[in-house]
Amino acid sequence: MIFAGELKVGYVIKYNGGLYTIQKAKYNWSGRNEATMTVKMKNIENASTIDIVMKGSEKLEDVQLDHRDMKFIYASGDSYAFMDEESYEQIEVFADDLGDVLNFLKEDGRVIVSFYESRPVAYALPKTVTLEVTYTEPGEKGDSSGNPLKPAKVETGYELGVPLFVNIGDKIVIDTKTGEYLSRA
Amino acid sequence: MNKNIDIFCSVIDNFGDAGYTLRVAASFKNQYRNSLINIYTDCTELFFKLMPKEGSPQINVFSMDSSSDYHASEVVLGMFQFFPDERYIDFINRESKLFIGVDYFTPELWAKDIKALPLMHQGLRIKTLFFVPNVHAESSGILRFSWKSQGLPTDVLYPRYISNAYLYDYGPVEKLLPQESVFNWKINTQNRFFTQEEFDEILYSSKYNWIRGEDSFSLALWSGIPFFWQAYKQKETRHFKKVWAFNEFIKPFFEDAQMYKRYVNVVNTLNGIYNNDVTDDFLYIDKKYGQLKDVFEKMKEYFLKQKTLQQNLMENIEYL
């Protein structure tokens, strides 16, 4: 069993008798000190997707899977190819199935692919990734609301809040679970 | 159309949870006049105290501890991430059609899309939906219900009454709120308790409202009267994000950048984000009060064009 608050992209859970892979997972602190998870998940059998909310403390049944570390080698249209560097086995995955992984996937990036009965079903990222900032305003522009973070875009096109001292060209470390800035690399 | 509705609310640590729930219940009662609207709570006394003294709507308030004769209504609401325990769940699964979770308010952008999303709860086997009250267009919306639409003339009951202050922590703005000008200055939690009706009257009678949390904030958004919001303090200063999100939201209603900057300085100080002396900022704001009033009137007009939280809830209830 795991708590919903621990869910990450790439996990597989049992829900209403079906197996679902987590494609997007957002941890939200609402009022008081309770958290909710907003999750997009895909049914492994029929490929239907569902957006759902759960309390962070909700207990879920997770599923045992085989995990392999694979390297992103190329994209072709809507398809992304990954390779197991030990066995040289390659798989192709549609963008839809990668969900939030695409936010942080760059050339040669690592992805943990989970297999259920030899079938790739879920895709997860390392805890952190290092990406280059491709656009952000100068520091003072982001400060009008008192927020010490300003918007920035990284090389994969993902947008997030970064401290005012971060500039274009800086490499930053991002927490792939929260999608938030951690530090400068 | 009649819909019997049960609303479950556990009161965490102050009046806001109960006050907000009571407004939700009253807005349902306005819509479904011949229906039973039942509140189940761990703090019945507080609900009775908050209700208007005269002309209270027929809302039933029950203790969650006395569940022996419970029968579930067609629709059940769980306020603020509260789920009824197993004593109730079986009845709800057998007798109800819809369970709605209503979360705490947040002005943050992430909450914008959490409107009528399915809610996972391993015990519930009926249709479930979840709403996060939010200020942005197309979101779940903001609760709109006041017991009074305008206050009494301030010179009748509250002479020299300028600011209505109802905060968690008065310290950051103590210098701005001279005691003689604030009707319920630090009295509210110590000596005098207001019913919601009385509180609404005070809020609508004020030149400024210094408000906190969720219940009075929802009311203030619709008032067209300038207010300063103190968010509920969360662990690891998570509430700062809510304050910044509200500062960003309100920004387009300001025409004067200087006025916005001063307003934000006061709000951030009120929330402990800055530790500034904001006397000059407040004097600047007060000198140009008409300009600030326009900002809040414009914001009120904006909210009047959006669907309210209760409209969004009722849309889903009516199509059952």
Short mmCIF file of C-alpha atoms in Angstrom, two decimals:
data_model
loop_
_atom_site.label_atom_id
_atom_site.label_comp_id
_atom_site.label_asym_id
_atom_site.label_seq_id
_atom_site.Cartn_x
_atom_site.Cartn_y
_atom_site.Cartn_z
CA MET A 1 0.00 0.00 0.00
CA ILE A 2 1.11 3.55 -0.61
CA PHE A 3 -0.35 6.91 0.29
CA ALA A 4 -1.75 8.98 -2.56
CA GLY A 5 0.60 11.77 -1.52
CA GLU A 6 3.53 9.54 -2.54
CA LEU A 7 2.29 8.97 -6.09
CA LYS A 8 4.61 9.93 -8.90
CA VAL A 9 4.46 9.82 -12.64
CA GLY A 10 5.18 6.22 -13.65
CA TYR A 11 3.55 4.50 -10.67
CA VAL A 12 0.91 1.89 -11.32
CA ILE A 13 -2.05 1.47 -8.97
CA LYS A 14 -5.16 -0.64 -8.68
CA TYR A 15 -8.41 1.31 -8.79
CA ASN A 16 -11.95 0.00 -9.19
CA GLY A 17 -10.59 -3.38 -10.25
CA GLY A 18 -8.43 -1.96 -13.05
CA LEU A 19 -4.72 -1.22 -13.37
CA TYR A 20 -3.83 2.41 -13.97
CA THR A 21 -0.55 4.07 -14.76
CA ILE A 22 -0.01 7.57 -13.37
CA GLN A 23 0.70 10.04 -16.18
CA LYS A 24 0.44 13.31 -14.31
CA ALA A 25 0.56 13.82 -10.57
CA LYS A 26 0.29 17.21 -8.86
CA TYR A 27 0.67 17.56 -5.13
CA ASN A 28 -1.41 20.47 -3.86
CA TRP A 29 -1.31 22.08 -0.46
CA SER A 30 -4.73 23.53 0.04
CA GLY A 31 -5.94 25.19 3.21
CA ARG A 32 -4.87 24.22 6.72
CA ASN A 33 -2.24 21.55 6.36
CA GLU A 34 -4.02 18.96 4.28
CA ALA A 35 -2.82 18.03 0.82
CA THR A 36 -4.57 16.61 -2.20
CA MET A 37 -3.22 14.87 -5.27
CA THR A 38 -4.59 15.69 -8.70
CA VAL A 39 -3.82 12.77 -10.93
CA LYS A 40 -4.22 11.87 -14.58
CA MET A 41 -4.10 8.13 -14.98
CA LYS A 42 -4.48 5.69 -17.83
CA ASN A 43 -6.10 2.30 -17.75
CA ILE A 44 -3.50 -0.21 -18.89
CA GLU A 45 -6.04 -2.52 -20.49
CA ASN A 46 -8.35 -0.19 -22.41
CA ALA A 47 -6.20 2.98 -22.62
CA SER A 48 -8.99 5.19 -21.23
CA THR A 49 -7.76 8.10 -19.13
CA ILE A 50 -9.26 9.70 -16.07
CA ASP A 51 -8.51 12.91 -14.15
CA ILE A 52 -9.14 12.40 -10.47
CA VAL A 53 -8.53 14.03 -7.11
CA MET A 54 -7.60 12.20 -3.92
CA LYS A 55 -6.59 13.16 -0.43
CA GLY A 56 -2.88 12.84 0.18
CA SER A 57 -3.65 10.43 3.03
CA GLU A 58 -5.75 8.09 0.86
CA LYS A 59 -4.29 4.56 0.89
CA LEU A 60 -3.82 2.91 -2.49
CA GLU A 61 -2.79 -0.50 -3.68
CA ASP A 62 0.31 -0.30 -5.82
CA VAL A 63 1.44 -2.96 -8.26
CA GLN A 64 4.78 -4.76 -8.49
CA LEU A 65 6.53 -4.09 -11.79
CA ASP A 66 9.91 -4.69 -13.41
CA HIS A 67 11.85 -1.47 -13.79
CA ARG A 68 14.59 -0.71 -16.32
CA ASP A 69 16.70 2.39 -16.74
CA MET A 70 16.50 3.45 -20.42
CA LYS A 71 17.99 6.26 -22.46
CA PHE A 72 15.99 8.58 -24.69
CA ILE A 73 17.55 8.21 -28.13
CA TYR A 74 15.30 10.03 -30.60
CA ALA A 75 11.84 11.38 -31.30
CA SER A 76 10.00 10.84 -34.53
CA GLY A 77 6.75 12.73 -34.84
CA ASP A 78 4.61 11.74 -31.91
CA SER A 79 6.77 8.76 -31.06
CA TYR A 80 9.70 8.61 -28.63
CA ALA A 81 12.36 5.89 -28.73
CA PHE A 82 14.23 4.60 -25.67
CA MET A 83 17.04 2.09 -25.39
CA ASP A 84 18.17 -0.28 -22.65
CA GLU A 85 21.94 0.23 -22.71
CA GLU A 86 22.63 -3.22 -21.30
CA SER A 87 20.50 -5.33 -23.63
CA TYR A 88 20.25 -2.76 -26.47
CA GLU A 89 16.53 -3.43 -26.56
CA GLN A 90 14.55 -0.49 -27.93
CA ILE A 91 10.96 0.55 -27.36
CA GLU A 92 8.82 3.26 -28.92
CA VAL A 93 6.34 5.19 -26.85
CA PHE A 94 3.64 7.69 -27.84
CA ALA A 95 3.82 11.18 -26.37
CA ASP A 96 0.43 10.74 -24.69
CA ASP A 97 1.76 7.82 -22.68
CA LEU A 98 4.73 9.78 -21.41
CA GLY A 99 2.56 12.43 -19.74
CA ASP A 100 4.58 14.81 -17.56
CA VAL A 101 7.83 12.97 -18.38
CA LEU A 102 7.98 15.11 -21.51
CA ASN A 103 8.33 18.24 -19.38
CA PHE A 104 11.81 17.14 -18.39
CA LEU A 105 12.95 14.89 -21.22
CA LYS A 106 16.00 16.08 -23.13
CA GLU A 107 18.39 14.37 -25.50
CA ASP A 108 20.15 11.44 -23.77
CA GLY A 109 17.82 11.85 -20.81
CA ARG A 110 17.18 8.85 -18.56
CA VAL A 111 13.75 7.37 -18.02
CA ILE A 112 12.77 4.51 -15.75
CA VAL A 113 10.48 2.26 -17.76
CA SER A 114 8.19 -0.11 -15.85
CA PHE A 115 7.15 -3.39 -17.42
CA TYR A 116 4.02 -5.33 -16.51
CA GLU A 117 4.03 -8.84 -17.93
CA SER A 118 6.82 -7.78 -20.35
CA ARG A 119 4.79 -4.82 -21.57
CA PRO A 120 6.06 -1.27 -20.98
CA VAL A 121 3.29 0.46 -19.05
CA ALA A 122 4.75 3.33 -17.11
CA TYR A 123 7.51 5.88 -17.44
CA ALA A 124 9.18 7.77 -14.63
CA LEU A 125 12.01 10.20 -14.21
CA PRO A 126 14.91 10.32 -11.77
CA LYS A 127 14.13 12.40 -8.65
CA THR A 128 15.85 15.42 -10.14
CA VAL A 129 16.87 16.63 -13.58
CA THR A 130 19.27 19.37 -14.60
CA LEU A 131 18.04 21.64 -17.39
CA GLU A 132 19.17 24.90 -18.96
CA VAL A 133 17.10 28.07 -18.61
CA THR A 134 16.24 29.34 -22.09
CA TYR A 135 14.14 32.32 -21.08
CA THR A 136 13.44 34.42 -18.01
CA GLU A 137 12.93 38.11 -17.30
CA PRO A 138 15.58 40.10 -15.45
CA GLY A 139 15.18 39.68 -11.69
CA GLU A 140 13.27 42.78 -10.68
CA LYS A 141 10.51 42.22 -13.26
CA GLY A 142 9.20 39.21 -11.40
CA ASP A 143 8.90 40.93 -8.07
CA SER A 144 5.77 43.04 -8.33
CA SER A 145 3.59 40.82 -6.13
CA GLY A 146 6.32 40.23 -3.59
CA ASN A 147 6.83 36.72 -4.91
CA PRO A 148 10.55 35.85 -4.76
CA LEU A 149 10.08 33.56 -7.77
CA LYS A 150 9.76 34.67 -11.39
CA PRO A 151 8.62 32.69 -14.43
CA ALA A 152 11.25 30.87 -16.49
CA LYS A 153 11.33 28.45 -19.39
CA VAL A 154 13.83 25.57 -19.66
CA GLU A 155 15.22 23.80 -22.71
CA THR A 156 12.37 21.27 -22.84
CA GLY A 157 9.80 24.09 -22.99
CA TYR A 158 8.64 23.51 -19.41
CA GLU A 159 7.83 26.65 -17.41
CA LEU A 160 8.39 27.06 -13.70
CA GLY A 161 9.15 29.63 -11.01
CA VAL A 162 12.82 30.36 -10.32
CA PRO A 163 14.56 32.72 -7.86
CA LEU A 164 15.22 36.23 -9.05
CA PHE A 165 18.99 35.64 -9.36
CA VAL A 166 18.60 32.93 -12.04
CA ASN A 167 19.45 34.06 -15.58
CA ILE A 168 19.18 32.75 -19.13
CA GLY A 169 21.83 30.08 -19.74
CA ASP A 170 21.95 28.95 -16.11
CA LYS A 171 21.55 25.24 -15.46
CA ILE A 172 19.08 24.47 -12.72
CA VAL A 173 18.10 21.37 -10.79
CA ILE A 174 14.38 20.58 -10.81
CA ASP A 175 12.44 18.24 -8.53
CA THR A 176 10.57 16.03 -11.00
CA LYS A 177 7.84 15.17 -8.48
CA THR A 178 6.81 18.72 -7.73
CA GLY A 179 8.11 20.30 -10.92
CA GLU A 180 9.69 22.99 -8.75
CA TYR A 181 13.12 24.61 -8.76
CA LEU A 182 15.60 23.13 -6.27
CA SER A 183 18.94 24.82 -6.90
CA ARG A 184 21.40 26.09 -9.46
CA ALA A 185 23.49 23.24 -10.89
CA MET B 1 -36.96 21.23 -7.55
CA ASN B 2 -36.20 19.82 -4.14
CA LYS B 3 -32.97 18.18 -3.06
CA ASN B 4 -32.29 17.04 0.44
CA ILE B 5 -28.65 17.65 1.27
CA ASP B 6 -26.39 16.54 4.14
CA ILE B 7 -23.29 18.63 4.78
CA PHE B 8 -20.48 17.22 6.93
CA CYS B 9 -18.10 19.66 8.56
CA SER B 10 -15.43 19.14 11.17
CA VAL B 11 -14.40 22.40 12.82
CA ILE B 12 -10.60 22.49 12.96
CA ASP B 13 -9.65 25.52 14.98
CA ASN B 14 -11.77 28.59 14.46
CA PHE B 15 -15.09 30.03 13.38
CA GLY B 16 -14.34 30.15 9.67
CA ASP B 17 -15.03 26.48 8.92
CA ALA B 18 -18.42 26.69 10.56
CA GLY B 19 -19.21 30.10 9.13
CA TYR B 20 -18.38 29.07 5.59
CA THR B 21 -20.35 25.83 5.90
CA LEU B 22 -23.32 27.72 7.25
CA ARG B 23 -23.27 30.03 4.23
CA VAL B 24 -23.12 27.02 1.88
CA ALA B 25 -26.09 25.48 3.70
CA ALA B 26 -28.06 28.73 3.62
CA SER B 27 -27.46 29.21 -0.09
CA PHE B 28 -28.80 25.68 -0.71
CA LYS B 29 -31.81 26.46 1.46
CA ASN B 30 -32.48 29.57 -0.63
CA GLN B 31 -32.48 27.45 -3.77
CA TYR B 32 -34.28 24.35 -2.48
CA ARG B 33 -36.76 25.91 -0.07
CA ASN B 34 -38.80 22.83 0.68
CA SER B 35 -35.80 20.55 1.09
CA LEU B 36 -34.05 19.37 4.20
CA ILE B 37 -30.61 20.88 4.55
CA ASN B 38 -28.74 19.08 7.34
CA ILE B 39 -25.37 19.94 8.82
CA TYR B 40 -23.48 17.19 10.66
CA THR B 41 -20.67 18.55 12.75
CA ASP B 42 -18.46 17.97 15.78
CA CYS B 43 -19.24 21.48 16.99
CA THR B 44 -23.01 22.05 16.98
CA GLU B 45 -22.92 24.88 19.54
CA LEU B 46 -20.80 27.05 17.28
CA PHE B 47 -23.25 26.71 14.42
CA PHE B 48 -26.16 27.72 16.63
CA LYS B 49 -24.19 30.71 17.89
CA LEU B 50 -23.26 31.87 14.41
CA MET B 51 -26.79 31.74 13.02
CA PRO B 52 -28.79 34.97 12.83
CA LYS B 53 -30.82 35.50 15.99
CA GLU B 54 -34.02 36.17 14.10
CA GLY B 55 -35.33 34.73 10.88
CA SER B 56 -32.82 31.90 10.68
CA PRO B 57 -33.30 29.64 7.69
CA GLN B 58 -34.48 26.15 8.51
CA ILE B 59 -31.13 24.43 8.53
CA ASN B 60 -30.85 21.40 10.77
CA VAL B 61 -27.66 21.02 12.76
CA PHE B 62 -26.80 17.58 14.17
CA SER B 63 -23.89 16.23 16.14
CA MET B 64 -21.78 13.72 14.24
CA ASP B 65 -21.61 11.68 17.44
CA SER B 66 -25.32 10.89 17.43
CA SER B 67 -25.49 8.91 14.24
CA SER B 68 -27.78 6.06 15.36
CA ASP B 69 -30.81 7.20 13.39
CA TYR B 70 -28.93 8.56 10.36
CA HIS B 71 -30.45 8.26 6.92
CA ALA B 72 -28.51 9.76 4.08
CA SER B 73 -29.91 12.46 1.80
CA GLU B 74 -29.77 12.35 -1.98
CA VAL B 75 -26.68 14.57 -1.98
CA VAL B 76 -23.91 14.61 0.63
CA LEU B 77 -21.20 17.22 0.93
CA GLY B 78 -17.90 16.84 2.77
CA MET B 79 -16.44 20.23 3.58
CA PHE B 80 -12.70 20.90 3.66
CA GLN B 81 -11.54 17.40 2.76
CA PHE B 82 -13.67 15.84 5.47
CA PHE B 83 -15.09 12.38 4.85
CA PRO B 84 -17.74 10.89 7.11
CA ASP B 85 -16.58 7.75 8.90
CA GLU B 86 -17.84 4.19 8.41
CA ARG B 87 -20.92 4.81 10.58
CA TYR B 88 -22.19 7.01 7.77
CA ILE B 89 -20.51 5.63 4.64
CA ASP B 90 -22.74 2.53 4.38
CA PHE B 91 -25.86 4.67 4.49
CA ILE B 92 -24.44 7.10 1.96
CA ASN B 93 -23.55 4.27 -0.43
CA ARG B 94 -27.07 2.82 -0.09
CA GLU B 95 -29.17 5.97 -0.05
CA SER B 96 -27.30 8.82 -1.76
CA LYS B 97 -26.61 9.53 -5.41
CA LEU B 98 -23.77 12.01 -5.18
CA PHE B 99 -20.95 12.88 -2.80
CA ILE B 100 -19.33 16.29 -3.27
CA GLY B 101 -16.05 17.29 -1.69
CA VAL B 102 -15.48 21.02 -1.25
CA ASP B 103 -11.91 21.99 -0.46
CA TYR B 104 -10.49 25.08 1.20
CA PHE B 105 -10.29 28.16 -0.96
CA THR B 106 -7.07 29.08 -2.69
CA PRO B 107 -6.39 31.78 -5.31
CA GLU B 108 -3.50 29.72 -6.74
CA LEU B 109 -3.58 28.87 -10.44
CA TRP B 110 -3.30 25.11 -9.92
CA ALA B 111 -6.77 25.11 -8.40
CA LYS B 112 -8.40 26.73 -11.42
CA ASP B 113 -9.06 23.43 -13.18
CA ILE B 114 -10.20 21.46 -10.16
CA LYS B 115 -13.88 21.80 -10.77
CA ALA B 116 -16.22 18.83 -10.62
CA LEU B 117 -13.36 16.35 -10.94
CA PRO B 118 -14.04 12.81 -9.72
CA LEU B 119 -12.86 12.27 -6.17
CA MET B 120 -11.24 9.01 -5.17
CA HIS B 121 -12.28 7.58 -1.82
CA GLN B 122 -11.94 3.87 -1.27
CA GLY B 123 -15.08 3.67 0.87
CA LEU B 124 -17.48 5.55 -1.38
CA ARG B 125 -19.16 3.64 -4.19
CA ILE B 126 -21.38 6.41 -5.52
CA LYS B 127 -20.63 9.26 -7.91
CA THR B 128 -18.12 11.68 -6.37
CA LEU B 129 -17.06 15.18 -7.39
CA PHE B 130 -14.50 17.59 -6.01
CA PHE B 131 -14.37 21.39 -6.11
CA VAL B 132 -11.69 23.85 -5.03
CA PRO B 133 -13.13 27.36 -4.62
CA ASN B 134 -11.00 29.72 -6.70
CA VAL B 135 -11.03 33.27 -8.03
CA HIS B 136 -10.14 32.61 -11.68
CA ALA B 137 -12.59 32.55 -14.59
CA GLU B 138 -14.13 29.14 -15.32
CA SER B 139 -12.94 27.80 -11.97
CA SER B 140 -15.18 26.37 -9.21
CA GLY B 141 -15.89 29.97 -8.25
CA ILE B 142 -16.30 31.79 -4.98
CA LEU B 143 -19.09 31.34 -2.48
CA ARG B 144 -21.50 34.27 -2.60
CA PHE B 145 -23.83 34.50 0.32
CA SER B 146 -24.30 37.25 2.85
CA TRP B 147 -26.98 37.64 5.45
CA LYS B 148 -26.93 41.40 4.82
CA SER B 149 -26.24 43.16 1.56
CA GLN B 150 -25.32 46.43 3.24
CA GLY B 151 -24.38 47.59 6.67
CA LEU B 152 -26.00 50.03 9.01
CA PRO B 153 -24.92 53.66 8.84
CA THR B 154 -21.75 53.69 10.84
CA ASP B 155 -22.70 56.75 12.86
CA VAL B 156 -25.75 54.99 14.29
CA LEU B 157 -24.07 52.17 16.13
CA TYR B 158 -20.38 52.47 15.55
CA PRO B 159 -19.18 56.05 15.87
CA ARG B 160 -15.75 56.82 14.37
CA TYR B 161 -15.80 53.35 12.95
CA ILE B 162 -13.32 53.07 10.09
CA SER B 163 -11.74 49.65 9.90
CA ASN B 164 -13.21 46.28 10.60
CA ALA B 165 -10.33 44.13 11.79
CA TYR B 166 -10.69 40.43 12.27
CA LEU B 167 -7.24 38.88 12.02
CA TYR B 168 -5.19 35.95 13.29
CA ASP B 169 -2.34 38.23 14.21
CA TYR B 170 -2.73 41.98 14.67
CA GLY B 171 0.96 42.58 15.34
CA PRO B 172 2.18 43.37 11.83
CA VAL B 173 -0.32 46.18 11.35
CA GLU B 174 -0.93 47.31 14.91
CA LYS B 175 0.30 50.82 14.17
CA LEU B 176 -2.21 51.18 11.35
CA LEU B 177 -5.24 50.33 13.41
CA PRO B 178 -5.75 52.85 16.20
CA GLN B 179 -7.95 51.22 18.78
CA GLU B 180 -10.65 53.87 18.87
CA SER B 181 -11.34 53.55 15.18
CA VAL B 182 -11.80 49.83 15.03
CA PHE B 183 -15.09 48.53 16.20
CA ASN B 184 -14.10 45.00 17.03
CA TRP B 185 -10.44 45.59 17.59
CA LYS B 186 -9.16 42.58 19.48
CA ILE B 187 -12.52 42.33 21.15
CA ASN B 188 -13.92 39.80 18.78
CA THR B 189 -12.17 36.78 20.17
CA GLN B 190 -12.05 37.91 23.78
CA ASN B 191 -15.24 39.59 24.90
CA ARG B 192 -17.78 39.74 22.17
CA PHE B 193 -19.07 37.14 19.79
CA PHE B 194 -20.86 38.20 16.61
CA THR B 195 -23.44 36.22 14.75
CA GLN B 196 -22.73 35.97 11.05
CA GLU B 197 -25.46 38.51 10.38
CA GLU B 198 -23.82 41.00 12.73
CA PHE B 199 -20.42 40.34 11.21
CA ASP B 200 -21.74 40.87 7.68
CA GLU B 201 -23.30 44.15 8.76
CA ILE B 202 -19.98 45.32 10.17
CA LEU B 203 -18.09 44.28 7.06
CA TYR B 204 -20.45 46.18 4.80
CA SER B 205 -20.28 49.23 7.08
CA SER B 206 -16.54 49.59 6.93
CA LYS B 207 -14.21 51.78 5.02
CA TYR B 208 -11.56 49.05 5.15
CA ASN B 209 -11.80 45.41 6.10
CA TRP B 210 -8.84 43.59 7.57
CA ILE B 211 -9.96 40.04 7.18
CA ARG B 212 -8.57 36.58 7.53
CA GLY B 213 -8.98 33.01 6.36
CA GLU B 214 -11.81 32.05 4.09
CA ASP B 215 -15.28 32.94 5.32
CA SER B 216 -14.85 36.68 5.70
CA PHE B 217 -12.57 36.72 2.64
CA SER B 218 -15.34 35.28 0.45
CA LEU B 219 -17.71 37.91 1.71
CA ALA B 220 -15.21 40.73 1.25
CA LEU B 221 -14.56 39.79 -2.40
CA TRP B 222 -18.15 40.66 -3.25
CA SER B 223 -18.39 43.77 -1.12
CA GLY B 224 -16.67 46.31 -3.35
CA ILE B 225 -15.00 47.59 -0.18
CA PRO B 226 -11.18 47.64 0.07
CA PHE B 227 -9.78 44.84 2.18
CA PHE B 228 -6.47 43.41 3.28
CA TRP B 229 -6.33 39.63 3.55
CA GLN B 230 -4.38 37.62 6.09
CA ALA B 231 -4.11 33.99 4.96
CA TYR B 232 -4.28 31.07 7.38
CA LYS B 233 -0.73 30.31 8.47
CA GLN B 234 0.53 27.00 7.11
CA LYS B 235 3.62 24.91 7.77
CA GLU B 236 6.80 25.97 5.97
CA THR B 237 5.15 29.28 4.97
CA ARG B 238 3.12 27.56 2.28
CA HIS B 239 0.46 30.22 2.70
CA PHE B 240 2.85 32.76 1.16
CA LYS B 241 2.04 31.24 -2.23
CA LYS B 242 -1.64 31.92 -1.67
CA VAL B 243 -0.93 35.54 -0.81
CA TRP B 244 1.29 36.00 -3.86
CA ALA B 245 -1.32 34.33 -6.04
CA PHE B 246 -3.96 36.75 -4.78
CA ASN B 247 -1.60 39.69 -5.31
CA GLU B 248 -1.12 38.55 -8.91
CA PHE B 249 -4.85 38.07 -9.38
CA ILE B 250 -5.79 41.53 -8.15
CA LYS B 251 -3.03 43.31 -10.11
CA PRO B 252 -5.00 43.91 -13.36
CA PHE B 253 -7.71 45.78 -11.41
CA PHE B 254 -5.18 48.45 -10.43
CA GLU B 255 -4.52 51.29 -12.85
CA ASP B 256 -1.89 52.98 -10.71
CA ALA B 257 1.31 50.91 -10.36
CA GLN B 258 2.34 52.90 -7.30
CA MET B 259 -0.94 52.17 -5.58
CA TYR B 260 -0.55 48.46 -6.37
CA LYS B 261 2.97 48.41 -4.98
CA ARG B 262 1.83 50.09 -1.75
CA TYR B 263 -1.15 47.77 -1.41
CA VAL B 264 1.04 44.70 -1.91
CA ASN B 265 3.51 46.00 0.67
CA VAL B 266 0.74 46.22 3.25
CA VAL B 267 -0.66 42.78 2.38
CA ASN B 268 2.73 41.09 2.43
CA THR B 269 3.55 42.71 5.75
CA LEU B 270 0.19 41.69 7.17
CA ASN B 271 1.08 38.11 6.26
CA GLY B 272 4.57 38.21 7.73
CA ILE B 273 6.25 38.00 4.31
CA TYR B 274 7.85 41.40 4.91
CA ASN B 275 8.64 42.94 8.23
CA ASN B 276 8.22 46.54 7.15
CA ASP B 277 6.79 49.66 8.68
CA VAL B 278 4.02 50.22 6.18
CA THR B 279 2.61 53.40 7.74
CA ASP B 280 3.65 55.47 4.72
CA ASP B 281 2.15 52.94 2.34
CA PHE B 282 -1.13 52.98 4.20
CA LEU B 283 -1.22 56.78 4.37
CA TYR B 284 -0.64 56.89 0.61
CA ILE B 285 -3.48 54.42 0.08
CA ASP B 286 -5.80 56.25 2.43
CA LYS B 287 -5.12 59.59 0.75
CA LYS B 288 -6.22 58.09 -2.55
CA TYR B 289 -9.00 55.98 -1.09
CA GLY B 290 -11.34 56.59 -4.04
CA GLN B 291 -8.81 54.99 -6.37
CA LEU B 292 -8.54 51.90 -4.19
CA LYS B 293 -12.32 51.72 -3.87
CA ASP B 294 -12.53 51.65 -7.70
CA VAL B 295 -10.19 48.65 -7.74
CA PHE B 296 -12.45 46.69 -5.42
CA GLU B 297 -15.59 47.80 -7.26
CA LYS B 298 -14.05 46.53 -10.49
CA MET B 299 -13.18 43.26 -8.84
CA LYS B 300 -16.75 42.97 -7.57
CA GLU B 301 -18.02 43.53 -11.13
CA TYR B 302 -15.66 40.81 -12.33
CA PHE B 303 -17.03 38.34 -9.78
CA LEU B 304 -20.61 39.22 -10.67
CA LYS B 305 -19.86 37.95 -14.19
CA GLN B 306 -18.46 34.62 -12.95
CA LYS B 307 -20.40 31.61 -11.79
CA THR B 308 -20.45 31.33 -8.03
CA LEU B 309 -19.38 28.23 -6.15
CA GLN B 310 -22.96 27.40 -5.25
CA GLN B 311 -24.05 27.76 -8.90
CA ASN B 312 -21.37 25.30 -9.92
CA LEU B 313 -22.38 22.90 -7.15
CA MET B 314 -26.08 23.17 -7.96
CA GLU B 315 -25.51 22.56 -11.67
CA ASN B 316 -24.13 19.17 -10.78
CA ILE B 317 -26.81 18.49 -8.20
CA GLU B 318 -29.69 19.38 -10.49
CA TYR B 319 -28.59 17.09 -13.31
CA LEU B 320 -28.54 14.04 -11.07
#
